[in-house]
XYZ file of C-alpha atoms in Angstrom:
245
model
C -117.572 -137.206 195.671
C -118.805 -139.055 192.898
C -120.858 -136.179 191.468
C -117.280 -134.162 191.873
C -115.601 -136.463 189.876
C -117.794 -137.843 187.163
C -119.456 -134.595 186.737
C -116.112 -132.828 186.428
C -114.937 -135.265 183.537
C -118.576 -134.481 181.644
C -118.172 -130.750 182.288
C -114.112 -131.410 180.727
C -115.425 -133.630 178.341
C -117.906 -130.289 176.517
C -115.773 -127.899 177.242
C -113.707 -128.923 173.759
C -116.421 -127.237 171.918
C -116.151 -124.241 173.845
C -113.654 -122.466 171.774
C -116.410 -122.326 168.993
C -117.274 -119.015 170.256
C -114.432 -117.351 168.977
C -116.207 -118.114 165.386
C -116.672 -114.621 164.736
C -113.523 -113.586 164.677
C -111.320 -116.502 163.816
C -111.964 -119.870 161.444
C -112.856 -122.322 163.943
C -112.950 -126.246 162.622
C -113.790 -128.471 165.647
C -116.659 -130.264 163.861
C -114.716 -131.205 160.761
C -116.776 -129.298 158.592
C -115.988 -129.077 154.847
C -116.443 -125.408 154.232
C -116.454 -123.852 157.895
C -115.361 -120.527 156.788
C -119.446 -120.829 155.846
C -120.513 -122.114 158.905
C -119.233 -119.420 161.216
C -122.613 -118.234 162.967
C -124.029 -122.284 163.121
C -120.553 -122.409 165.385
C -121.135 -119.180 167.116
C -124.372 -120.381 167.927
C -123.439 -124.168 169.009
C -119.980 -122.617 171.278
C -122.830 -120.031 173.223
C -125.137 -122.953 173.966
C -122.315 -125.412 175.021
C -120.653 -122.605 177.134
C -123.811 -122.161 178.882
C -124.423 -125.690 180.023
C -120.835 -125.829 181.022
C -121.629 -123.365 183.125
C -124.271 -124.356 184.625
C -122.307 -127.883 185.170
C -119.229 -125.836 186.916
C -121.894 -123.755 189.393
C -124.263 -127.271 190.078
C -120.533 -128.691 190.911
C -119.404 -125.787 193.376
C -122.458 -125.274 195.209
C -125.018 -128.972 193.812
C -127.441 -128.524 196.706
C -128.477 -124.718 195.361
C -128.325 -125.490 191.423
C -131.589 -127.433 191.384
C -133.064 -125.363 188.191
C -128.980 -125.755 186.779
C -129.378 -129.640 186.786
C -132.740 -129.467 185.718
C -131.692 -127.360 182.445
C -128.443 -129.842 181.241
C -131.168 -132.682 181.825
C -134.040 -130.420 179.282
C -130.691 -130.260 177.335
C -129.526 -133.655 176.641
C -133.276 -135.565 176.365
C -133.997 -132.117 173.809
C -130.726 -132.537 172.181
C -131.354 -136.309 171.669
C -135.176 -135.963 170.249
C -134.056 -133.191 167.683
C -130.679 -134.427 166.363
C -130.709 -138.223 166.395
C -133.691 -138.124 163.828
C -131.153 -136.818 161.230
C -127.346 -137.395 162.610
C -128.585 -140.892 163.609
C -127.652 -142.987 166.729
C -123.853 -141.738 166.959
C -124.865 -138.566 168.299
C -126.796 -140.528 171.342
C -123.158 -141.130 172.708
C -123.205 -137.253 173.546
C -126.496 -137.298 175.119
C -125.600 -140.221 177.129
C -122.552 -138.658 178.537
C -124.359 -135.064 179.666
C -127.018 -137.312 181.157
C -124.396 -139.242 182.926
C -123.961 -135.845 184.678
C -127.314 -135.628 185.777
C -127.787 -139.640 187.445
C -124.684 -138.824 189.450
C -126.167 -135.836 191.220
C -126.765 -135.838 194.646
C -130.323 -134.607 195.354
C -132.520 -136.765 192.568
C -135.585 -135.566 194.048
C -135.121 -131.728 193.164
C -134.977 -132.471 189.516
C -139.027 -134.382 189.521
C -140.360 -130.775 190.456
C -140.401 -127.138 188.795
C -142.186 -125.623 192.028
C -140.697 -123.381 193.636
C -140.946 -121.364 197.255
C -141.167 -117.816 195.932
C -143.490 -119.582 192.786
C -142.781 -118.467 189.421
C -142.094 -114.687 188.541
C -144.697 -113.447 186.222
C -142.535 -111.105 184.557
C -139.767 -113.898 183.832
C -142.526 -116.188 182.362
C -143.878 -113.200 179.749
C -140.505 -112.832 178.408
C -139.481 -115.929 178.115
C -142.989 -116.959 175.900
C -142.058 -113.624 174.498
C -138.574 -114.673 173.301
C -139.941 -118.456 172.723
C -142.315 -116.673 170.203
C -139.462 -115.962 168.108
C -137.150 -118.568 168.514
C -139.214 -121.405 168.152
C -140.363 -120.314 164.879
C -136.548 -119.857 163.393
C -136.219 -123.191 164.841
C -139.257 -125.088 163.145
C -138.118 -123.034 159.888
C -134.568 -124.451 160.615
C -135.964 -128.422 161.059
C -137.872 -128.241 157.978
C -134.665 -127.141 155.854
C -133.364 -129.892 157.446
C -135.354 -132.663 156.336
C -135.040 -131.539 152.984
C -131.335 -131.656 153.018
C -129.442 -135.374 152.309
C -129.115 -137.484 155.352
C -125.375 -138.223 157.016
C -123.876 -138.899 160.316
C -121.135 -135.839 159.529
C -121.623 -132.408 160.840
C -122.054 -130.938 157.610
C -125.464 -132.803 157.618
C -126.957 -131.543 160.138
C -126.019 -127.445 160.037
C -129.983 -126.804 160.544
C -130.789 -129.591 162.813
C -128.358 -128.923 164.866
C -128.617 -124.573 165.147
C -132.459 -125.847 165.556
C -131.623 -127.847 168.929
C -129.408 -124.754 169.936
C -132.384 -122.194 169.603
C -134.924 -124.823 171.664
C -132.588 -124.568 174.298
C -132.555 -121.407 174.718
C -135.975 -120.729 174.408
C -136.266 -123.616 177.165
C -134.176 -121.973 179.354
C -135.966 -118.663 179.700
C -139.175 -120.712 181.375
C -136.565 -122.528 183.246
C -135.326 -118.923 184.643
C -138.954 -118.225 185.372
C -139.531 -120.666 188.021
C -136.865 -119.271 190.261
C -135.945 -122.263 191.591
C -132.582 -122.383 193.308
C -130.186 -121.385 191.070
C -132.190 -119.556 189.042
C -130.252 -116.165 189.125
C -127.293 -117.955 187.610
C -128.915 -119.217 184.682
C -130.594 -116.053 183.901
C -127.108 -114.066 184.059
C -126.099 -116.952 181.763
C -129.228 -116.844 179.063
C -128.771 -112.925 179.405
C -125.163 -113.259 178.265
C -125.740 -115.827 175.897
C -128.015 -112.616 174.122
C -125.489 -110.507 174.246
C -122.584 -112.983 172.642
C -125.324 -113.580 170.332
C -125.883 -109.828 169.196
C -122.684 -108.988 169.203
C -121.744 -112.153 166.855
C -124.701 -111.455 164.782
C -123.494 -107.695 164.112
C -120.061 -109.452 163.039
C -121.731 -111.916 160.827
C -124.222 -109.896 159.421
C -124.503 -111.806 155.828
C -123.476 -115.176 157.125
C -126.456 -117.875 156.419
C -128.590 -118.460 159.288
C -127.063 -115.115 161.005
C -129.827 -112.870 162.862
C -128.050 -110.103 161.052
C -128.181 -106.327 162.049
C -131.334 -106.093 163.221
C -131.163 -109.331 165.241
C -127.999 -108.301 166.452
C -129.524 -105.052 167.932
C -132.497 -107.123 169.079
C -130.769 -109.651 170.739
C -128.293 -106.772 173.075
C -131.328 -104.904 174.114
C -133.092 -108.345 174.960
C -129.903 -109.285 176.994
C -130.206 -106.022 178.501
C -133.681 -106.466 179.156
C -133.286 -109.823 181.092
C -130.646 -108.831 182.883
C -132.588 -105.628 184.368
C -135.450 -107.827 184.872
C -133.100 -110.298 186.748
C -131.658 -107.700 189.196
C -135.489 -106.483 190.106
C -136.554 -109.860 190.593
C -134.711 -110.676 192.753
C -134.025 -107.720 194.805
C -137.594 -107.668 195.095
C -137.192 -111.346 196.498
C -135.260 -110.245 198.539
C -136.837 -107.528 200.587
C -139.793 -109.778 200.894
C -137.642 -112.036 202.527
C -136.385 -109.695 205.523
């Protein structure tokens, strides 16, 4: 009961910068940003990545004692999150972490977030692409955290553009090895990352010459990636499956 309701209020409580997806098609100005009409794939980027640990925040809710690897990814979220951003936005932004890890002390089964093992083990395939994808993410992001510390220090959001699409892209690269444990839940969150792709080609190809965007190329990159993963997904775990019967 307590996970229900305190977890509910944190999974409420993000799901105001949810509408930061529709960046791409409509001026979107939840951060208070002074020119956000220039900011538009930075949003895109931040409403994908907040989307997805909402969702993985509604699923641990419905079913908590199958989401193991769902908990396990807002926790990677918030501490990652906290390291990256509070460097440059300062303490403030450790009010944010603090509530999403709020989410994770109230869940139920503590003892299924100290472990990545899982009973099937970790799916070789899953593991290549997500080093494969962290090979080009975490790159973007180091290149994004250097521009960053060059920049002038403030607590606003339009201090911390690269910091902040930085955090976004660790995430995501974190949540690919996540996806290759297969620990319960882990079928959700790759539907999720493979989605997450997608949004991201598709916003890409509408952003093409916005700074930071992947542009045209990325765009393509980034559908046949989602496509990839979620092929690989389906195979995975159909192939779990039989072994199971």
């Amino acid at each position: 009961m307590l996970f229900t309701v305190v977890g509910g209020l944190v999974a409420l409580a993000l799901l105001t910068a949810v509408p930061n997806v529709l960046a791409p098609w409509v001026n979107i100005d939840i951060e208070g940003l002074s020119d956000p009409a220039h900011a538009r794939w930075s949003l895109a980027l931040e409403g994908a990545i907040d989307l997805l640990v909402v969702v993985c925040m509604i699923v641990s809710l419905i079913q908590p004692s199958r989401s193991a690897v769902l908990v396990q990814h807002v926790l990677l979220t918030a501490l990652l999150a906290a390291a990256v951003l509070v460097p440059f936005a300062g303490p403030t932004f450790l009010v944010t972490a603090t509530m999403v890890l709020l989410f994770v002390l109230v869940y139920p089964y503590p003892s299924a977030l100290l472990t990545v093992r899982s009973g099937p083990g970790p799916s070789a395939g899953l593991l290549a692409m997500a080093v494969a994808s962290a090979g080009v993410l975490v790159p973007i992001a180091v290149q994004a955290l250097r521009a960053q510390a060059v920049l002038p220090r403030g607590s606003g959001a339009d201090f911390n553009v690269q910091a902040t699409n930085a955090e976004h892209l660790l995430v995501l690269a974190l949540a690919g090895f996540l996806v290759a444990t297969r620990r319960p839940g882990w079928t959700v969150l790759a539907s999720a990352v493979a989605v997450t792709y997608g949004y991201l080609g598709v916003a890409s190809l509408a952003l093409p010459d916005q700074p930071d965007s992947w542009r045209v190329v990325g765009g393509w990159a980034s559908l046949v990636w989602a496509a990839s993963l979620g092929s690989a997904t389906v195979l995975v775990a159909r192939r779990a499956g039989r072994v199971h019967r």
